[in-house]
GROMACS .gro file of C-alpha atoms in nm:
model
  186
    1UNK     CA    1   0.633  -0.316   2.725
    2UNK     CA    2   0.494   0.063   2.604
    3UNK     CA    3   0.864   0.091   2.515
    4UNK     CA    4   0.955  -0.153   2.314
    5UNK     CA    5   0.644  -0.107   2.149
    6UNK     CA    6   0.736   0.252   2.101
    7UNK     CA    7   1.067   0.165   1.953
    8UNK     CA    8   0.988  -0.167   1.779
    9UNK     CA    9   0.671  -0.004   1.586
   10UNK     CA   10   0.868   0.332   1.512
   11UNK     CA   11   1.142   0.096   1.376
   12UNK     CA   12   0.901  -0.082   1.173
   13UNK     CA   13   0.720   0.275   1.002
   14UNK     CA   14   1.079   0.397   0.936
   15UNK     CA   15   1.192   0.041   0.769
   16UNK     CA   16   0.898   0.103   0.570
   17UNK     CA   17   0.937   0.445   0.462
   18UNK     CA   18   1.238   0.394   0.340
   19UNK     CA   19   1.130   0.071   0.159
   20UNK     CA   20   0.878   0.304  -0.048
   21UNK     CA   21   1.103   0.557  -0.078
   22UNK     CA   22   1.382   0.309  -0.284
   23UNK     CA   23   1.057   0.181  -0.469
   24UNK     CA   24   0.939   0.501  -0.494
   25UNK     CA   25   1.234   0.636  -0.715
   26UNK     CA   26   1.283   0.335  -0.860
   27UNK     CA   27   0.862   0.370  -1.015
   28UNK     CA   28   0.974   0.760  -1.090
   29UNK     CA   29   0.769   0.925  -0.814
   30UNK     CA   30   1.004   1.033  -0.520
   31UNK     CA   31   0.805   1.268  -0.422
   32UNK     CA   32   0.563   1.057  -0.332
   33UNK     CA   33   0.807   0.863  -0.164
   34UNK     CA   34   0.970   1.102   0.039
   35UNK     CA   35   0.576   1.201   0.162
   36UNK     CA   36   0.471   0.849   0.219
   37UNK     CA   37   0.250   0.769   0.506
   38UNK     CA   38   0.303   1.034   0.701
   39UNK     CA   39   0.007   1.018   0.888
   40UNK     CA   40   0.127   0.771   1.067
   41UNK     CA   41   0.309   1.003   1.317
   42UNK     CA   42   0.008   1.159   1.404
   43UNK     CA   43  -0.097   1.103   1.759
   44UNK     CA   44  -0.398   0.909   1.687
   45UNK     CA   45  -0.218   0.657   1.444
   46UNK     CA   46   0.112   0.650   1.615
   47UNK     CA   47  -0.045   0.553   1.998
   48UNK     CA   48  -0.279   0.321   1.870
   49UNK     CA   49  -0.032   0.157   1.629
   50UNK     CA   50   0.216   0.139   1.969
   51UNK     CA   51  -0.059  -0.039   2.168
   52UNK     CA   52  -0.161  -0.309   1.938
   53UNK     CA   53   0.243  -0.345   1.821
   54UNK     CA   54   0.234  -0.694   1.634
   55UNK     CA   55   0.636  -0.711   1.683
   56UNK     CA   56   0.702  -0.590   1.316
   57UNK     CA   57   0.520  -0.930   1.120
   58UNK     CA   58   0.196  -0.765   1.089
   59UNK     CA   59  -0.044  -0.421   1.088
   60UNK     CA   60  -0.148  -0.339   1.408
   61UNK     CA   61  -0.435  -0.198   1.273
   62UNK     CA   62  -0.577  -0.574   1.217
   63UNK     CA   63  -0.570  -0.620   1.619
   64UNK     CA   64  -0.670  -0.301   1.717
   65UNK     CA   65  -0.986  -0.387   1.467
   66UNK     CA   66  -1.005  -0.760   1.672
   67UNK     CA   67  -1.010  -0.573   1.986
   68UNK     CA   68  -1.211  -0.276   1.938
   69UNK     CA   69  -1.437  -0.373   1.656
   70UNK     CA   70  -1.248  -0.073   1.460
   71UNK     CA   71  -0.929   0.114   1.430
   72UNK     CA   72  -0.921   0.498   1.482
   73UNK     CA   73  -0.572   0.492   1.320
   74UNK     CA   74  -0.756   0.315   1.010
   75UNK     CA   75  -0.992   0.527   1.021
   76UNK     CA   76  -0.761   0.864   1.010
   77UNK     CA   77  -0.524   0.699   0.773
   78UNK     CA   78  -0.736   0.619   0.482
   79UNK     CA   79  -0.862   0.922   0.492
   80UNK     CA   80  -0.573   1.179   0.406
   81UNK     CA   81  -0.310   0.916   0.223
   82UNK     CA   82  -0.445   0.902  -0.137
   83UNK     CA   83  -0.249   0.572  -0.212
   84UNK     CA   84  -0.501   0.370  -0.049
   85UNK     CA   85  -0.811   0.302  -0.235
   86UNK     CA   86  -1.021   0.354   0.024
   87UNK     CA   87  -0.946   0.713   0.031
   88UNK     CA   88  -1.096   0.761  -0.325
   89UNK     CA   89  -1.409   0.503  -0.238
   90UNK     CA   90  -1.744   0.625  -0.318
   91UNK     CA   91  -2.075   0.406  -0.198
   92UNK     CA   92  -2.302   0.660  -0.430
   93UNK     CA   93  -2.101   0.529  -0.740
   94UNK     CA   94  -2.197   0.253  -0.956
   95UNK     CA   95  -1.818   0.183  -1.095
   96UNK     CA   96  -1.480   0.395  -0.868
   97UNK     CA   97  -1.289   0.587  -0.998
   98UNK     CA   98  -0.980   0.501  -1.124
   99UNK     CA   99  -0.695   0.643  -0.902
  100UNK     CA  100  -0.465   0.896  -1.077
  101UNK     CA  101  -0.151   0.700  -1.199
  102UNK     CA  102   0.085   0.899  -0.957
  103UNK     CA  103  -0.116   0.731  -0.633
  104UNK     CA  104  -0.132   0.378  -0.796
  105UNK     CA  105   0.203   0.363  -0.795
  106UNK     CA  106   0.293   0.471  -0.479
  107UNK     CA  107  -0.028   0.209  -0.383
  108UNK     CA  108   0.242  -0.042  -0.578
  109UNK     CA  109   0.515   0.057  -0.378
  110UNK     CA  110   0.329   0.010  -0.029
  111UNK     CA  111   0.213  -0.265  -0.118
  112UNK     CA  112   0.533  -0.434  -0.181
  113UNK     CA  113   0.675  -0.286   0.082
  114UNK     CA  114   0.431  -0.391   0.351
  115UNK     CA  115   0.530  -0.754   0.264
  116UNK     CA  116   0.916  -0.728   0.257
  117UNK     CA  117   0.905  -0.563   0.583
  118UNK     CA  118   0.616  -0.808   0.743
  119UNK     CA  119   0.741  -1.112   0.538
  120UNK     CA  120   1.122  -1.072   0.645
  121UNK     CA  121   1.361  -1.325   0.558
  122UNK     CA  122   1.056  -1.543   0.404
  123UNK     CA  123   0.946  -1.269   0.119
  124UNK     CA  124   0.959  -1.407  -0.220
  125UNK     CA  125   0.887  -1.223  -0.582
  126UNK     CA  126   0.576  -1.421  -0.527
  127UNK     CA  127   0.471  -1.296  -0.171
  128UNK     CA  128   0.274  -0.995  -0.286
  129UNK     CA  129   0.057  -1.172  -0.561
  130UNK     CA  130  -0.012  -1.452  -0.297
  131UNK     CA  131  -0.118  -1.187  -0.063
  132UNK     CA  132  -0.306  -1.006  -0.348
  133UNK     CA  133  -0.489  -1.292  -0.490
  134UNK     CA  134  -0.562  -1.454  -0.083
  135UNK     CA  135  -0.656  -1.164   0.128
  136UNK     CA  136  -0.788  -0.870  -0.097
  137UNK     CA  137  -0.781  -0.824  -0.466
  138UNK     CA  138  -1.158  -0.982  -0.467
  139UNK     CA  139  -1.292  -0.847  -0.134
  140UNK     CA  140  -1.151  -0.453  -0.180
  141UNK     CA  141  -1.401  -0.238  -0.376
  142UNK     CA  142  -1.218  -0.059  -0.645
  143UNK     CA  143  -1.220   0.042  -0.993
  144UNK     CA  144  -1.173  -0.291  -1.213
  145UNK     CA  145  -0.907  -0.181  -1.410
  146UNK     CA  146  -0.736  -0.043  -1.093
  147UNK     CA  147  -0.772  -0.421  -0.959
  148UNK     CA  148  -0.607  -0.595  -1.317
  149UNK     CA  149  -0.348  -0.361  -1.290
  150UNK     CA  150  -0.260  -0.402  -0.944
  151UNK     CA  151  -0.256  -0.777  -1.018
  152UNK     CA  152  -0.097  -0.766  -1.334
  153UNK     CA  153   0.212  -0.570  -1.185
  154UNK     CA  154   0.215  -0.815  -0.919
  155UNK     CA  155   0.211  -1.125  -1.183
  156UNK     CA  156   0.485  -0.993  -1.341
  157UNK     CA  157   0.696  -0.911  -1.018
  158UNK     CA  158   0.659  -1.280  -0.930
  159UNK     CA  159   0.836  -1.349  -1.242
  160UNK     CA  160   1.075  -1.076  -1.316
  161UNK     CA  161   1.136  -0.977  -0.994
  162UNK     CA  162   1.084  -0.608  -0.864
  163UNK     CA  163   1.420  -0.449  -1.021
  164UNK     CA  164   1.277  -0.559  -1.392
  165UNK     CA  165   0.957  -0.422  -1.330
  166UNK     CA  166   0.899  -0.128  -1.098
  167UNK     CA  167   1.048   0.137  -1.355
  168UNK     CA  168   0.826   0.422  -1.446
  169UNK     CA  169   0.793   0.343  -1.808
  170UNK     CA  170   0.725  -0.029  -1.773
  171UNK     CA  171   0.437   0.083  -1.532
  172UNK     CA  172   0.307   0.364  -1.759
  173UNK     CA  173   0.290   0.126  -2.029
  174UNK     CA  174   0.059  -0.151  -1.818
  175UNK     CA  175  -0.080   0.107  -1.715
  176UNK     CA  176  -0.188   0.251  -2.040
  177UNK     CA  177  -0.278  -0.083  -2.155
  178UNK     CA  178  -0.503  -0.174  -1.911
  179UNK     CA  179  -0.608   0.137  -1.743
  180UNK     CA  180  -0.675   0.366  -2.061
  181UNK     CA  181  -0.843   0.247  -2.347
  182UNK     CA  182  -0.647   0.305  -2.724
  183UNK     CA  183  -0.749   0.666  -2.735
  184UNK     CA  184  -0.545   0.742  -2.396
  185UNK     CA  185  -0.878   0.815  -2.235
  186UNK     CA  186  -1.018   0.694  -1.900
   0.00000   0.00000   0.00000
């Protein structure tokens, strides 16, 4: 079982790596694509990750959090990868910060690619906005405008599809027009 755990979850991480990666140049950030997620070959996200393997159709991180009440690989994760928006979460602010637009991409580009790889054969242009609007776009604290323009990129990938609109200049610009105010400032 330890395995094909190790192999089926180090399958998985790679399938997603490179999933980011195509988005990733695709948004204009390969860089950020090429580093993505990391972390997770650390010891203390890889093991635990192996151990609560979900066979590839979900985190791990969701049953190691069922089992143990928490998940050390969370926990290290959000921490040092600054596409998550729990890595730039502040309890002593009133409003978050927006995220820099480099990391909200790349945020973009997990995102998507968490449900092609979990979804399969079943993912849709509308499997990420169902996602989004079910399971966290009200129940993550972030930055408002960070949330509408998470949710309008996904809105518009359910209708145009990801090839019409992860392109760096499509994103800068609803990213400018939701993000910045007319002035360009945050």
């Amino acid at each position: 079982m330890w395995i094909r755990n190790f192999f089926g979850h180090l399958k998985t991480v790679l399938k997603h790596k490179w999933i980011v990666f195509k988005l990733s140049v695709k948004a204009g950030i390969p860089i950020r694509g090429i580093l993505h997620d990391m972390s997770k070959f650390s010891p203390v996200e890889f093991f635990e990750s192996v151990k609560f393997y979900q066979e590839g159709k979900r985190s791990p991180i969701s049953a190691s959090r069922k089992a143990n009440g928490y998940s050390k690989a969370w926990l290290h994760h959000k921490g040092r990868n600054k596409h998550h928006v729990e890595y730039w979460f502040d309890d002593a602010l009133e409003v978050q910060p927006i995220i820099p637009f480099k990391y909200t991409l790349e945020m973009i580009c997990d995102k998507l690619s968490a449900s092609i790889v979990y979804e399969g054969k079943n993912w849709t242009n509308s499997s990420e906005i169902n996602y989004w609007n079910e399971k966290e776009k009200d129940k993550i604290i972030m930055n408002p405008k960070i949330r509408d323009f998470l949710t309008e990129v996904f809105i518009e990938v359910s209708k145009k599809g990801i090839n019409s609109v992860i392109k760096k200049d499509n994103l800068r610009k609803i990213y400018e027009k939701i993000v910045l105010d007319k002035q360009g400032q945050k």
